[in-house]
Coordinates of C-alpha atoms in Angstrom, one line a residue:
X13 CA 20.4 29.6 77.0
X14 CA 19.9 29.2 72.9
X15 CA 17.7 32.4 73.3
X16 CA 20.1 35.1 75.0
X17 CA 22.5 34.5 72.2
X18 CA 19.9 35.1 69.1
X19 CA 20.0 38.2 67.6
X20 CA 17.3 40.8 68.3
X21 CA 14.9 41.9 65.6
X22 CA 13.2 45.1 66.8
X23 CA 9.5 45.2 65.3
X24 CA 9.6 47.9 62.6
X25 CA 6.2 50.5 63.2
X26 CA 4.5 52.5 60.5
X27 CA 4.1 55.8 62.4
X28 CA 0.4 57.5 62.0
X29 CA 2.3 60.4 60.2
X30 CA 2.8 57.8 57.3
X31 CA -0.6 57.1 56.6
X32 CA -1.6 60.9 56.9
X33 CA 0.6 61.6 53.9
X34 CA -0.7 58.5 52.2
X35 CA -4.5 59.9 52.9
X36 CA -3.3 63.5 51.5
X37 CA -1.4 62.1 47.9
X38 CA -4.3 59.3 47.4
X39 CA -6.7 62.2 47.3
X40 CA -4.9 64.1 44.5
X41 CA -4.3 60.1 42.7
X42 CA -7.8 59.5 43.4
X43 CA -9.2 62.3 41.4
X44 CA -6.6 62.2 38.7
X45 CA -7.5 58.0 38.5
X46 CA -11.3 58.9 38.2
X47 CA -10.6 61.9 35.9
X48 CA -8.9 59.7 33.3
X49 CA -12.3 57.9 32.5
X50 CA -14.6 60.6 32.1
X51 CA -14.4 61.6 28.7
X52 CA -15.4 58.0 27.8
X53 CA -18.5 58.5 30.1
X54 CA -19.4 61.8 29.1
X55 CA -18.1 61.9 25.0
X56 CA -21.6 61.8 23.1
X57 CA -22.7 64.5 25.9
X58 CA -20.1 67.1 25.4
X59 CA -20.4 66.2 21.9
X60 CA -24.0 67.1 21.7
X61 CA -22.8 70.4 23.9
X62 CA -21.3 71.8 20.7
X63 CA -22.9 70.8 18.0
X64 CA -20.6 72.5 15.6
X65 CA -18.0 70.3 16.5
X66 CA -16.9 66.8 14.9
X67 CA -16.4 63.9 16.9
X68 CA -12.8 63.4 15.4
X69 CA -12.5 67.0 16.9
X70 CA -13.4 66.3 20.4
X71 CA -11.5 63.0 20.2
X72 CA -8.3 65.0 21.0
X73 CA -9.6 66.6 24.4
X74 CA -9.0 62.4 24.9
X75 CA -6.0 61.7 23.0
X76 CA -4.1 65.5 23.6
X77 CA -4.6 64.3 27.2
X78 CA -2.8 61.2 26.7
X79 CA -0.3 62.2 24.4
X80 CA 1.2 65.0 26.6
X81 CA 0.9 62.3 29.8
X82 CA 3.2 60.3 28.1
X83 CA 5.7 63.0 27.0
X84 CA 6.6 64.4 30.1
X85 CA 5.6 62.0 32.7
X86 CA 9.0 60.7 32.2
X87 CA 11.0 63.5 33.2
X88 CA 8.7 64.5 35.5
X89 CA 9.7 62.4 38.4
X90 CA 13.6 64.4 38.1
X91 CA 11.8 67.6 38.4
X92 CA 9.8 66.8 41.5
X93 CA 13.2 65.3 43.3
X94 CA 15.2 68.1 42.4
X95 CA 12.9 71.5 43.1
X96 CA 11.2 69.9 45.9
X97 CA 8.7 67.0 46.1
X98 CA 6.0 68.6 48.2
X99 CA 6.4 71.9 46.5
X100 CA 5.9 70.3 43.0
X101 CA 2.8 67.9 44.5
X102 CA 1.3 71.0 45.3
X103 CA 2.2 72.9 41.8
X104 CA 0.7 70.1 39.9
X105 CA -2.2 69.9 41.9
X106 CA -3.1 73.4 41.9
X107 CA -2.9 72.9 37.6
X108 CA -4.8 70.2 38.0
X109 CA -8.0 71.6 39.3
X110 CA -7.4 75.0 37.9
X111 CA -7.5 72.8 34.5
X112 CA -10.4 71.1 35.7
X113 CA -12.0 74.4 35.8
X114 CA -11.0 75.7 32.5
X115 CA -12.7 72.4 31.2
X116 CA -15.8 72.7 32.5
X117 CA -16.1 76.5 31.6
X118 CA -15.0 75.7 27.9
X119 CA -16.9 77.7 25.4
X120 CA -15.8 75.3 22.3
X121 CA -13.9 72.1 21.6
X122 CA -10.4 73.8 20.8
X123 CA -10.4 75.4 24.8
X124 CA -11.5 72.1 25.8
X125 CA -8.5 70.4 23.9
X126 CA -6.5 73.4 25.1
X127 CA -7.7 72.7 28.9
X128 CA -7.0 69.1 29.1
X129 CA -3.5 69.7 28.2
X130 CA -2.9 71.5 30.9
X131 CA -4.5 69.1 33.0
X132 CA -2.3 66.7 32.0
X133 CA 0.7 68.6 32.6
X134 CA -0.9 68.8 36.2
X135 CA -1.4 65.6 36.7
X136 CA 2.4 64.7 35.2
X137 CA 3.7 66.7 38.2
X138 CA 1.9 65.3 40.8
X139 CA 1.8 61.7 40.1
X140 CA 5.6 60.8 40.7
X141 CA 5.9 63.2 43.5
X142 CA 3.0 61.9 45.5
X143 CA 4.7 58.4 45.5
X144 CA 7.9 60.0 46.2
X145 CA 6.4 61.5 49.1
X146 CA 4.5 58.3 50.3
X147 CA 7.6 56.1 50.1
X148 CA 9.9 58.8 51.9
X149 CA 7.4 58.5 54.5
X150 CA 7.5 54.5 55.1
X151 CA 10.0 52.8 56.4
X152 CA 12.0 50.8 54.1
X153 CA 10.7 47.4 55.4
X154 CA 7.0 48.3 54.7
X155 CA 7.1 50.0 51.9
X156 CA 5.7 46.9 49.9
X157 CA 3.0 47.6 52.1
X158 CA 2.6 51.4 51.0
X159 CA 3.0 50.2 46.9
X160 CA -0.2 47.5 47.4
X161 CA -2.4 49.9 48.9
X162 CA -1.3 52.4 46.4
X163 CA -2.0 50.3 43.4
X164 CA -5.5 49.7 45.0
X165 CA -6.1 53.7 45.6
X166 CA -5.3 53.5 41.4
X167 CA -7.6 50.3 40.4
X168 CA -10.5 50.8 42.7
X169 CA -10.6 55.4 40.8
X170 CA -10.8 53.3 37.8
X171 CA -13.1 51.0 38.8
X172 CA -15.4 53.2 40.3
X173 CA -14.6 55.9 37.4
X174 CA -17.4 55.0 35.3
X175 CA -20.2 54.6 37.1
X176 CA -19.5 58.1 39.4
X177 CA -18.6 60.1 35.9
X178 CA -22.0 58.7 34.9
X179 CA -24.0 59.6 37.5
X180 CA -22.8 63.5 37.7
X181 CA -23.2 63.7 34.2
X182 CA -26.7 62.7 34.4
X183 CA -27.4 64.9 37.2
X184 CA -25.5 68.0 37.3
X185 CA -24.1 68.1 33.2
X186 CA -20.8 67.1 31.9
X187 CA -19.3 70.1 33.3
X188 CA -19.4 68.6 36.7
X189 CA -17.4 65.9 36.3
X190 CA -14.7 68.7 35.8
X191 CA -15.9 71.0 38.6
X192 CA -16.1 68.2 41.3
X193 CA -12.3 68.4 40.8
X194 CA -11.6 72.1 42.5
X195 CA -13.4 71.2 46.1
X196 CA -11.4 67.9 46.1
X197 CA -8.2 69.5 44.8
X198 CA -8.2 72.5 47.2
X199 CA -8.8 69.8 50.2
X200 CA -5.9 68.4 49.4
X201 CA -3.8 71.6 48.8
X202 CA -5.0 72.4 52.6
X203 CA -4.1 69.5 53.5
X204 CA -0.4 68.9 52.1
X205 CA 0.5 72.4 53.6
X206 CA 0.1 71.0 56.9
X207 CA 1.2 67.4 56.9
X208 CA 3.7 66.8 54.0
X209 CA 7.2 67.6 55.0
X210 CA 9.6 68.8 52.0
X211 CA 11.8 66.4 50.6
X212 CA 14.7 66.3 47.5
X213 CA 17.1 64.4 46.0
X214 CA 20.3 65.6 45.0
X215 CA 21.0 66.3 41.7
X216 CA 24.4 68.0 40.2
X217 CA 22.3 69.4 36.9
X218 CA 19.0 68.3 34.8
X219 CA 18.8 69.3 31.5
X220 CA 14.9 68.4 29.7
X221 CA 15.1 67.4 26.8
X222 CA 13.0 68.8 25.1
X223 CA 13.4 67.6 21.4
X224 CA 12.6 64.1 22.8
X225 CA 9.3 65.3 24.2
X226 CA 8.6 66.6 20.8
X227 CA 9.7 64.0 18.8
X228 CA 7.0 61.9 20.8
X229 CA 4.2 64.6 21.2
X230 CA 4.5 65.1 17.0
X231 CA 4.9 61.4 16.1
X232 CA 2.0 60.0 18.1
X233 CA -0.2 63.2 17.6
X234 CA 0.6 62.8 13.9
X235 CA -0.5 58.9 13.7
X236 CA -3.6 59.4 15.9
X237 CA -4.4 62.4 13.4
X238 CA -4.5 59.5 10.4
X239 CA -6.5 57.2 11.8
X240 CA -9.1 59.5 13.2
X241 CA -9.2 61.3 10.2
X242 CA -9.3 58.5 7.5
X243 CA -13.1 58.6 7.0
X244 CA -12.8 62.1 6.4
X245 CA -14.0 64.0 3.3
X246 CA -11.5 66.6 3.4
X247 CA -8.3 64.0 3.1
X248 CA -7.1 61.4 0.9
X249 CA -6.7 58.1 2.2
X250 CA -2.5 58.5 0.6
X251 CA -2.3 61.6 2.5
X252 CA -3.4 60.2 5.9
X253 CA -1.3 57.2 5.2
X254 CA 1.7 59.5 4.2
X255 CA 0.9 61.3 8.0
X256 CA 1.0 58.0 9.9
X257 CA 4.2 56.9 8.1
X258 CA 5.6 60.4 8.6
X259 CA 4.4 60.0 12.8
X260 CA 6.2 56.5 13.1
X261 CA 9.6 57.9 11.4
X262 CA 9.6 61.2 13.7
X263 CA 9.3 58.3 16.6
X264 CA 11.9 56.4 15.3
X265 CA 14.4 59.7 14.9
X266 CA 14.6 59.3 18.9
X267 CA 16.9 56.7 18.2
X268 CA 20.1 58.5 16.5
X269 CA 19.1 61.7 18.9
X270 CA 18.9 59.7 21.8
X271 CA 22.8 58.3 20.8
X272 CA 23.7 61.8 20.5
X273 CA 22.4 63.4 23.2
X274 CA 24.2 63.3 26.5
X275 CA 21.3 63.5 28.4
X276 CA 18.6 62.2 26.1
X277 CA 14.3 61.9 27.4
X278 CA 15.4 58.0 28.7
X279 CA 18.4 55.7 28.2
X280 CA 18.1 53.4 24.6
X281 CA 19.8 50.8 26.6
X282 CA 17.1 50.0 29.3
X283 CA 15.5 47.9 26.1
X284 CA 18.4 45.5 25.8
X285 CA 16.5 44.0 29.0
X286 CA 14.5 41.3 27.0
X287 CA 11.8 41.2 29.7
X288 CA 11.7 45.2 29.7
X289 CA 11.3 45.3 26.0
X290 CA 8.7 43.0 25.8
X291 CA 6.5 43.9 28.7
X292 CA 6.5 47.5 27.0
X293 CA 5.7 46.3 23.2
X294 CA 3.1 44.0 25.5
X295 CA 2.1 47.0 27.1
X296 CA 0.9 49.1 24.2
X297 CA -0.9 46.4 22.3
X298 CA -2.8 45.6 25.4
X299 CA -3.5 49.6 25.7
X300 CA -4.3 49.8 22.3
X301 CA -7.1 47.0 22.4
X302 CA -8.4 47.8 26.0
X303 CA -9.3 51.6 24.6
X304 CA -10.9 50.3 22.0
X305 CA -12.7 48.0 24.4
X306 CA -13.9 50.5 27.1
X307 CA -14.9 53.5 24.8
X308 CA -17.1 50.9 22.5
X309 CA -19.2 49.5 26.1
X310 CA -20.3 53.3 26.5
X311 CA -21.2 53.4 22.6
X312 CA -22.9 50.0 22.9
X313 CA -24.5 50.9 25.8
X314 CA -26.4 54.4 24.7
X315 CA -26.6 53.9 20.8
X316 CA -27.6 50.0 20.8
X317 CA -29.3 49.3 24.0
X318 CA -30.6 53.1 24.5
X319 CA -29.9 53.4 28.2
X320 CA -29.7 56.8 29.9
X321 CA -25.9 58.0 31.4
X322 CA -26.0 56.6 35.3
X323 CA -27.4 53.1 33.9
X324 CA -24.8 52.7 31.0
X325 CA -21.7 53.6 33.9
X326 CA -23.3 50.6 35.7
X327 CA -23.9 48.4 33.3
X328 CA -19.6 48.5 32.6
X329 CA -18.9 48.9 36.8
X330 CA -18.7 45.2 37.7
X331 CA -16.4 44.5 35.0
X332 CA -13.5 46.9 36.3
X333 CA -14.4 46.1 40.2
X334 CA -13.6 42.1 38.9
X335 CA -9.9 43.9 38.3
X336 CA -9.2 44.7 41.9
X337 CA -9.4 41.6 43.8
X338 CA -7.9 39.7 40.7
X339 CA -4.9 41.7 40.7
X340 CA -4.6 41.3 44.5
X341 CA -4.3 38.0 43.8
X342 CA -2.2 37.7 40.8
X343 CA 0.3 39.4 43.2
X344 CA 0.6 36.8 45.0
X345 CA 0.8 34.0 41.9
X346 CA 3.6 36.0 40.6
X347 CA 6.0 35.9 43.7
X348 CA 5.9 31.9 42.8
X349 CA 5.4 31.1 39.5
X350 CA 6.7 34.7 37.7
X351 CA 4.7 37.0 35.5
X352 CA 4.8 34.9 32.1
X353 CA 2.0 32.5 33.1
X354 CA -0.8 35.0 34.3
X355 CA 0.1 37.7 31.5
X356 CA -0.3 34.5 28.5
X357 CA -3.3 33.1 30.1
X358 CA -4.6 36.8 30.8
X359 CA -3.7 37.9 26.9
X360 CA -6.5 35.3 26.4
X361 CA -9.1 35.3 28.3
X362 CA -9.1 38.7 26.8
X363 CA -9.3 37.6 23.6
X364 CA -12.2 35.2 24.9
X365 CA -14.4 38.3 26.2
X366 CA -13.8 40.0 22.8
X367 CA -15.0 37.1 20.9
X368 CA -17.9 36.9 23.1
X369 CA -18.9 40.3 22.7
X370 CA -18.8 39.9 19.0
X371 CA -20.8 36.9 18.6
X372 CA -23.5 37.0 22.1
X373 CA -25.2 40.6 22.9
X374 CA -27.8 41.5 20.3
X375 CA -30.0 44.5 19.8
X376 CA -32.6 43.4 22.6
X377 CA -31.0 44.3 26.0
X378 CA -30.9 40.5 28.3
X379 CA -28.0 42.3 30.6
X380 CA -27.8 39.3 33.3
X381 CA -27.3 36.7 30.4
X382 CA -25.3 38.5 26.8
X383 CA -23.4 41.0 28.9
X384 CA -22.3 40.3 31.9
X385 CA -20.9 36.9 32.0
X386 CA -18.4 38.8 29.0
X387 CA -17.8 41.7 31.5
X388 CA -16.9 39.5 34.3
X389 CA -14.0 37.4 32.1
X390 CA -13.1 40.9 30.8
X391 CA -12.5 42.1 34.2
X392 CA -10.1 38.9 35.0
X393 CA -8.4 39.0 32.3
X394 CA -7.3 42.5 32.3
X395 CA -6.9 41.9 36.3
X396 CA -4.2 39.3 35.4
X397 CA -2.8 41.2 32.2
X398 CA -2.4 45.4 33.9
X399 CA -0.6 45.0 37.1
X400 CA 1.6 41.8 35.6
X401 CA 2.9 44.2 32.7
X402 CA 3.8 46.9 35.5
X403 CA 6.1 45.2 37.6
X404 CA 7.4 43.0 34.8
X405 CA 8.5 45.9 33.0
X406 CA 11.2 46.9 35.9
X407 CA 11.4 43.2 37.4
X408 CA 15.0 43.1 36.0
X409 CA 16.4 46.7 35.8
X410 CA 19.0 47.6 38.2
X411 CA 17.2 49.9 41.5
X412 CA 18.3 52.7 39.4
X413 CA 16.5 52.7 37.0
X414 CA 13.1 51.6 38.8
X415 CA 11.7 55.4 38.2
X416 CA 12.4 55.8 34.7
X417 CA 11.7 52.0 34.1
X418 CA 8.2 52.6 35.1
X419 CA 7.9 55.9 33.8
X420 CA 8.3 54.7 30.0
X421 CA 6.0 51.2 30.6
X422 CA 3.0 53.9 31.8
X423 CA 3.8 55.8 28.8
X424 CA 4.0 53.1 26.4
X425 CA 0.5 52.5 27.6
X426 CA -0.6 56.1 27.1
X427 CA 0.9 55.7 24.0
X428 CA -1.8 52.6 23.3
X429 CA -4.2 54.9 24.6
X430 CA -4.1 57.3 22.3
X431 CA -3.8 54.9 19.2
X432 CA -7.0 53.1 20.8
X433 CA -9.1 55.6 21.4
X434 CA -8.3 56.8 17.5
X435 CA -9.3 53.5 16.4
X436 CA -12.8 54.0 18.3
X437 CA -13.6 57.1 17.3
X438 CA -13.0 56.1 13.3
X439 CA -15.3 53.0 13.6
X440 CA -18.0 54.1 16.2
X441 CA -18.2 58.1 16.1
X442 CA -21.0 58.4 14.0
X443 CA -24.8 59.6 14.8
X444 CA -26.2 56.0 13.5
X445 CA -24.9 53.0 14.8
X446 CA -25.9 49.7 14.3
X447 CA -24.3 46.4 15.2
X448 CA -22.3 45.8 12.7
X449 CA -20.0 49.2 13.1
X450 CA -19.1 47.3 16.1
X451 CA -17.4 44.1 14.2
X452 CA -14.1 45.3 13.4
X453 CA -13.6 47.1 16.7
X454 CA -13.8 43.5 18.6
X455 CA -12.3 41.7 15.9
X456 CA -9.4 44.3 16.2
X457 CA -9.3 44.0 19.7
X458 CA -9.4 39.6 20.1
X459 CA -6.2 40.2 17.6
X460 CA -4.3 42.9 19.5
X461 CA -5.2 40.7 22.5
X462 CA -3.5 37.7 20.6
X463 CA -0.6 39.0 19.8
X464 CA -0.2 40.8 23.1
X465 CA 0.0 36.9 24.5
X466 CA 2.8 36.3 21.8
X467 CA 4.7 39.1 23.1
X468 CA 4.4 37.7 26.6
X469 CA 6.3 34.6 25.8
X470 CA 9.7 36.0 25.9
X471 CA 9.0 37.3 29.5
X472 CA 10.9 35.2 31.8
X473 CA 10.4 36.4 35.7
X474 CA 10.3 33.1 37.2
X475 CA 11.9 33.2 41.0
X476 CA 14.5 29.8 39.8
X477 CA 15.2 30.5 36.0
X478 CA 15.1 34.4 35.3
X479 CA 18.3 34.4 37.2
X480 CA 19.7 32.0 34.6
X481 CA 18.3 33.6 31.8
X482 CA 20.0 37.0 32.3

């Protein structure tokens, strides 16, 4: 009789509908994922496209990208929920692609530079409302479901990112690798007009602010300008320095506008969350090493080891597919044991692949034996490291603040990004490279790997004891 009295459960159903507008917004995600890594692919290429051009020049088609991502990705999310999430999926979209074109049609560096911005703005737009649009589709109960597969749609574009870039810019030109983007993007245009349904969130006003976006844009555009530039002839190593120093204090003038402004680019107070804090700091010396440490495989690969486009974007595939099924599993570790131990032990094993890069490949190419054993740890480490920083960033913020709290982590990182790729181009843009250009970029990277473990200790996300560490 125990039985007629228990409560009934009713099985909750993901309808087909779902999954369609999953397809739809990991299409656009997809391409904007395997868009990210092409200008590492293709760099030397498009370099050699315009030979008037310098490489610290065509650096910031890589770094404007970034810098603008990181600006207004924040605010983005507020301007798809209030003017409509499918309408602004579709707006940034369309950008996208019509970017895309601009990029590969590019008669010179500066409309390249100029084209990638926009692409970014694109691809701010419709990042935050396609996962807006898949969660509004799931039902609340599986929606952990929806956020796995998501972050897979994300890791595997990146994992597959180099060797696809690669391959079309070996076959058709760099070019393509922007053009592949229209066919794709118009697909999914097509597509969202007939399955997305419109959705909002209320909101009484939204003011941008758009002094904070420039206070960021200028402050990190200003210290990626002095560390790109530093080998220059036409500046003085004081007046470089003088232009970092200046970037970091138009960062840090976000702090007395943020106080005064009602409605400032985030809240100041979100980093009185320890764990927040750190897993963002975290977050940027990670970026900042694992830049350096992708851009100088595809220098390695074509300047050291001589081999053509397709076979260097192989040669660094195995490493990022490693990521996927490590971070499926690190998911799982961290429901049990919290974040600190997989980002510490991740922090260095990354330091480990670093250090074995510096001291094992050589000059004669032995793939099976210098390289890939390094690629493989490199691939578990950041596997344990990425995905860890992500959900440890927002692990203790109220549901509020989930959006915005993973809003700034990504562009912290984007942030690292851009002071990576800086760091790259200085040491390794140059038409002669030998082995040893390649010392202080791994050295840099085993100690931004280091202290990126450091920074980890503080994080405390354990299921029993963050509880009574708040």
């Amino acid at each position: 009789m125990k039985s007629l009295t228990q409560t009934y459960v009713p099985v909750v159903k993901i309808a087909p509908s779902a999954w369609q507008v999953f397809a739809v917004a990991s299409i656009a995600i997809f391409m904007a994922s395997l868009d990210s890594t092409i200008l590492y692919a293709g760099f030397n290429n498009i370099l050699n496209s315009f030979p008037n051009s310098k490489a610290t020049d065509l650096s910031w088609a890589m770094t404007g990208y970034s810098i603008v991502y990181a600006a207004m990705l924040i605010p983005a999310g507020g301007v798809a929920d209030k003017y409509g999430r499918k309408k602004i999926f579709m707006l940034g979209t369309l950008l996208f692609i019509s970017a895309s074109f601009a990029c590969g049609a590019s008669p010179s560096v500066f409309w390249l530079i100029v084209a990638r911005v926009f692409q970014s703005i694109g691809a701010c737009l419709l990042t935050p409302a396609a996962l807006a649009l898949v969660l509004d589709a799931f039902p609340k109960e599986k929606r952990m479901i929806a956020m796995g597969a998501w972050g897979a749609v994300g890791a595997l574009a990146a994992a597959l990112g180099p060797g696809i870039g690669s391959y079309i810019i070996d076959v058709g030109g760099w070019e393509w690798a922007f053009f592949i983007n229209v066919p794709i993007g118009l697909l999914c245009i097509w597509q969202s007009s007939k399955i997305l349904h419109e959705s909002t969130q209320p909101r009484d006003k939204m003011r941008m602010d758009w002094i904070g976006m420039f206070q960021l844009i200028i402050g990190v555009g200003a210290i990626a300008f002095g560390i790109v530039e530093m080998k220059s002839a036409d500046w003085d190593h004081l007046e470089l320095i003088g232009i970092i120093v200046l970037g970091f204090a138009i960062i840090l003038s976000y702090i007395p506008w943020a106080k005064f402004n009602p409605e400032p680019l985030f809240e100041l107070s979100l980093f009185k969350n320890k764990t927040f804090m750190y897993a963002n700091l975290a977050g940027i010396t990670f970026a900042i090493a694992f830049s350096i440490m992708f851009f100088s495989f595809f220098f390695w690969m074509k300047n050291i080891w001589h081999l053509n486009q397709t076979l260097a974007g192989a040669a660094i595939m195995p490493g990022p597919l490693t990521v996927v099924p490590t971070a499926i599993l690190s998911g799982r570790i961290v429901s049990k044991i919290g974040h600190r131990p997989l980002l510490v032990t991740g922090s260095f094993l990354f330091a480990l692949s670093g250090l074995w890069f510096l001291l094992i490949p050589d000059a004669n190419p032995n793939y099976l034996r210098d390289w890939l054993p390094g690629l493989l740890l490199n691939g578990i480490s950041i596997g344990l490291v990425m995905p860890s920083l992500s959900s440890a960033a927002v692990y203790g913020l109220p549901p509020k603040d989930y959006a915005v709290g993973s809003a700034i982590n990504q562009a912290m990182r984007q942030i690292g990004t851009v002071i990576g790729v800086s760091i790259a181009v200085l040491f390794l843009a140059k038409s002669q490279l030998q082995i040893a250009d390649f010392k202080p970029t791994y050295l840099i990277h085993i100690g931004l790997a280091l202290m990126t473990a450091m920074l980890c200790i503080p994080i405390n996300t354990h299921p029993k004891q963050s509880s009574k560490a708040k």
